Structure formats: structure tokens, C-alpha cells
Amino acid sequence: MTTKQLYLVAGGILLIVIYAYFAQKQVNKEDNQYYMEFDNAQLNGKLVSVRIARHATAIKVEGIENEFWFIPDTDDPDRKHDFVYFAEPGDSIIKPRHSSTLTLIKNGKEYFYTFKK
């Protein structure tokens, strides 16, 4: 490999590393914004939609224009109550502003979820 080719390869690798750094920084900024919107929200209503979005759960609540993204956690070892697969439109949720717990009410039973920041 000639010196010129070596510089081109090194320059290309450097550009990829720089791009990856700034792309990850942007993703982290967006994730933090989604978390802050969710943390600041007071939710009390029926779910309109539940879906997976960028390795998180996205929910839409009746009467609220925004969609909220969060990463729910449950202490269920079987994972049969994973929020994104268990919650359905029509189920109710309650989450006070700045609360660390979201309550899902499904068929009259309450399920509690914490979430990752």
C-alpha cells in the first residue's frame, strides 16, 4: 500500500469515527428530550396506541396530542407483562408528573411499571 493510499484509508476511517460520534451525540440529545417530555407529562386516560419506536415504547393517550416515548421495566421474570406487548388501546394509564412509576389498568387490575431514564 502506498503512502497516499494509507492517508486516504486513515482519512476515511477518521471521517467515519467523527460521523459516528456526532450521530450518537444527536441520538442521545433526542432521547433525553423524549424522556423529559414523558417525565414532565401528567397522564391519566385511555391508551390510543402502543408501539415500539427506536428501542423504546411509544404511547398515545386519548385527549393528548403528543406521543410519549419511554423504556418501561417490570419485575415480571417471565416478561409476559412487557408493556409494549401487554398494554392495548383502551387500557387506562396513570402517571403523575415527575413520577417514577406508571400504572396500567387492564381489565380492572393494576400493573406497575418503572422506566429507565
mmCIF file of C-alpha atoms in Angstrom:
data_model
loop_
_atom_site.group_PDB
_atom_site.id
_atom_site.type_symbol
_atom_site.label_atom_id
_atom_site.label_comp_id
_atom_site.label_asym_id
_atom_site.label_seq_id
_atom_site.Cartn_x
_atom_site.Cartn_y
_atom_site.Cartn_z
ATOM 1 C CA MET A 1 0.000 0.000 0.000
ATOM 2 C CA THR A 2 1.389 3.383 -0.958
ATOM 3 C CA THR A 3 1.620 6.320 1.430
ATOM 4 C CA LYS A 4 -1.145 8.121 -0.484
ATOM 5 C CA GLN A 5 -3.479 5.112 -0.167
ATOM 6 C CA LEU A 6 -2.651 4.832 3.515
ATOM 7 C CA TYR A 7 -3.582 8.501 4.064
ATOM 8 C CA LEU A 8 -6.845 8.014 2.162
ATOM 9 C CA VAL A 9 -7.787 4.973 4.240
ATOM 10 C CA ALA A 10 -6.836 6.723 7.501
ATOM 11 C CA GLY A 11 -8.791 9.821 6.440
ATOM 12 C CA GLY A 12 -11.832 7.705 5.586
ATOM 13 C CA ILE A 13 -11.701 5.927 8.927
ATOM 14 C CA LEU A 14 -11.343 9.247 10.729
ATOM 15 C CA LEU A 15 -14.411 10.640 8.916
ATOM 16 C CA ILE A 16 -16.453 7.570 9.876
ATOM 17 C CA VAL A 17 -15.422 7.882 13.542
ATOM 18 C CA ILE A 18 -16.268 11.615 13.583
ATOM 19 C CA TYR A 19 -19.638 10.975 11.945
ATOM 20 C CA ALA A 20 -20.458 8.177 14.418
ATOM 21 C CA TYR A 21 -19.536 10.409 17.355
ATOM 22 C CA PHE A 22 -21.807 13.267 16.275
ATOM 23 C CA ALA A 23 -24.636 10.933 15.239
ATOM 24 C CA GLN A 24 -24.590 9.267 18.676
ATOM 25 C CA LYS A 25 -24.481 12.660 20.357
ATOM 26 C CA GLN A 26 -27.609 13.713 18.410
ATOM 27 C CA VAL A 27 -29.431 10.480 19.288
ATOM 28 C CA ASN A 28 -28.610 10.959 22.987
ATOM 29 C CA LYS A 29 -29.925 14.540 22.827
ATOM 30 C CA GLU A 30 -33.184 13.368 21.213
ATOM 31 C CA ASP A 31 -33.583 10.510 23.713
ATOM 32 C CA ASN A 32 -33.112 12.944 26.599
ATOM 33 C CA GLN A 33 -35.748 15.249 25.076
ATOM 34 C CA TYR A 34 -38.232 12.345 24.775
ATOM 35 C CA TYR A 35 -37.579 11.344 28.380
ATOM 36 C CA MET A 36 -38.045 14.926 29.647
ATOM 37 C CA GLU A 37 -41.372 15.228 27.780
ATOM 38 C CA PHE A 38 -42.521 11.949 29.329
ATOM 39 C CA ASP A 39 -41.243 12.868 32.811
ATOM 40 C CA ASN A 40 -42.982 16.271 32.712
ATOM 41 C CA ALA A 41 -46.274 14.802 31.500
ATOM 42 C CA GLN A 42 -49.199 14.052 33.760
ATOM 43 C CA LEU A 43 -51.006 11.146 32.132
ATOM 44 C CA ASN A 44 -54.416 9.882 33.154
ATOM 45 C CA GLY A 45 -56.502 8.346 30.408
ATOM 46 C CA LYS A 46 -57.047 5.602 27.908
ATOM 47 C CA LEU A 47 -54.361 4.410 25.536
ATOM 48 C CA VAL A 48 -54.989 5.136 21.877
ATOM 49 C CA SER A 49 -51.860 3.365 20.619
ATOM 50 C CA VAL A 50 -48.824 1.446 21.869
ATOM 51 C CA ARG A 51 -45.856 0.697 19.625
ATOM 52 C CA ILE A 52 -42.122 0.119 19.545
ATOM 53 C CA ALA A 53 -40.118 3.178 18.494
ATOM 54 C CA ARG A 54 -36.304 3.275 18.421
ATOM 55 C CA HIS A 55 -35.823 0.618 21.112
ATOM 56 C CA ALA A 56 -38.411 2.344 23.321
ATOM 57 C CA THR A 57 -42.176 2.224 23.802
ATOM 58 C CA ALA A 58 -44.244 4.979 22.220
ATOM 59 C CA ILE A 59 -47.730 5.629 23.562
ATOM 60 C CA LYS A 60 -50.547 7.923 22.588
ATOM 61 C CA VAL A 61 -53.133 8.816 25.231
ATOM 62 C CA GLU A 62 -56.698 9.883 24.470
ATOM 63 C CA GLY A 63 -57.117 13.659 24.555
ATOM 64 C CA ILE A 64 -53.375 14.422 24.409
ATOM 65 C CA GLU A 65 -51.795 15.430 21.108
ATOM 66 C CA ASN A 66 -48.215 14.361 21.918
ATOM 67 C CA GLU A 67 -46.887 10.852 21.640
ATOM 68 C CA PHE A 68 -44.695 9.851 24.593
ATOM 69 C CA TRP A 69 -41.609 7.633 24.437
ATOM 70 C CA PHE A 70 -40.205 5.735 27.398
ATOM 71 C CA ILE A 71 -38.454 2.486 28.313
ATOM 72 C CA PRO A 72 -40.707 0.572 30.732
ATOM 73 C CA ASP A 73 -39.426 -2.009 33.157
ATOM 74 C CA THR A 74 -41.272 -4.669 35.094
ATOM 75 C CA ASP A 75 -40.223 -7.128 37.781
ATOM 76 C CA ASP A 76 -42.036 -9.944 35.949
ATOM 77 C CA PRO A 77 -39.377 -12.658 35.340
ATOM 78 C CA ASP A 78 -41.478 -14.295 32.595
ATOM 79 C CA ARG A 79 -41.695 -10.987 30.696
ATOM 80 C CA LYS A 80 -45.344 -11.813 29.886
ATOM 81 C CA HIS A 81 -46.339 -8.345 31.071
ATOM 82 C CA ASP A 82 -43.848 -6.383 28.944
ATOM 83 C CA PHE A 83 -45.673 -3.100 28.467
ATOM 84 C CA VAL A 84 -45.387 -2.847 24.695
ATOM 85 C CA TYR A 85 -46.877 -6.334 24.187
ATOM 86 C CA PHE A 86 -49.275 -6.371 27.143
ATOM 87 C CA ALA A 87 -50.877 -2.908 27.014
ATOM 88 C CA GLU A 88 -53.572 -2.346 24.405
ATOM 89 C CA PRO A 89 -55.625 0.560 23.118
ATOM 90 C CA GLY A 90 -58.496 1.078 25.546
ATOM 91 C CA ASP A 91 -56.444 0.206 28.642
ATOM 92 C CA SER A 92 -56.002 3.082 31.096
ATOM 93 C CA ILE A 93 -52.771 4.560 32.388
ATOM 94 C CA ILE A 94 -51.933 6.879 35.255
ATOM 95 C CA LYS A 95 -48.612 8.671 35.652
ATOM 96 C CA PRO A 96 -48.316 11.778 37.806
ATOM 97 C CA ARG A 97 -45.864 14.459 36.683
ATOM 98 C CA HIS A 98 -42.257 13.537 37.620
ATOM 99 C CA SER A 99 -43.363 10.141 38.940
ATOM 100 C CA SER A 100 -41.043 7.165 38.618
ATOM 101 C CA THR A 101 -43.980 4.766 38.236
ATOM 102 C CA LEU A 102 -46.648 4.357 35.576
ATOM 103 C CA THR A 103 -49.809 2.406 36.421
ATOM 104 C CA LEU A 104 -51.511 0.380 33.694
ATOM 105 C CA ILE A 105 -55.116 -0.594 34.393
ATOM 106 C CA LYS A 106 -56.168 -3.583 32.323
ATOM 107 C CA ASN A 107 -59.414 -5.484 32.914
ATOM 108 C CA GLY A 108 -59.776 -3.814 36.322
ATOM 109 C CA LYS A 109 -56.331 -4.944 37.517
ATOM 110 C CA GLU A 110 -53.389 -2.608 38.141
ATOM 111 C CA TYR A 111 -49.882 -3.273 36.803
ATOM 112 C CA PHE A 112 -46.975 -1.079 37.822
ATOM 113 C CA TYR A 113 -44.044 -0.111 35.618
ATOM 114 C CA THR A 114 -40.938 1.867 36.345
ATOM 115 C CA PHE A 115 -38.913 3.245 33.475
ATOM 116 C CA LYS A 116 -35.351 3.979 32.528
ATOM 117 C CA LYS A 117 -34.022 7.470 32.173
#
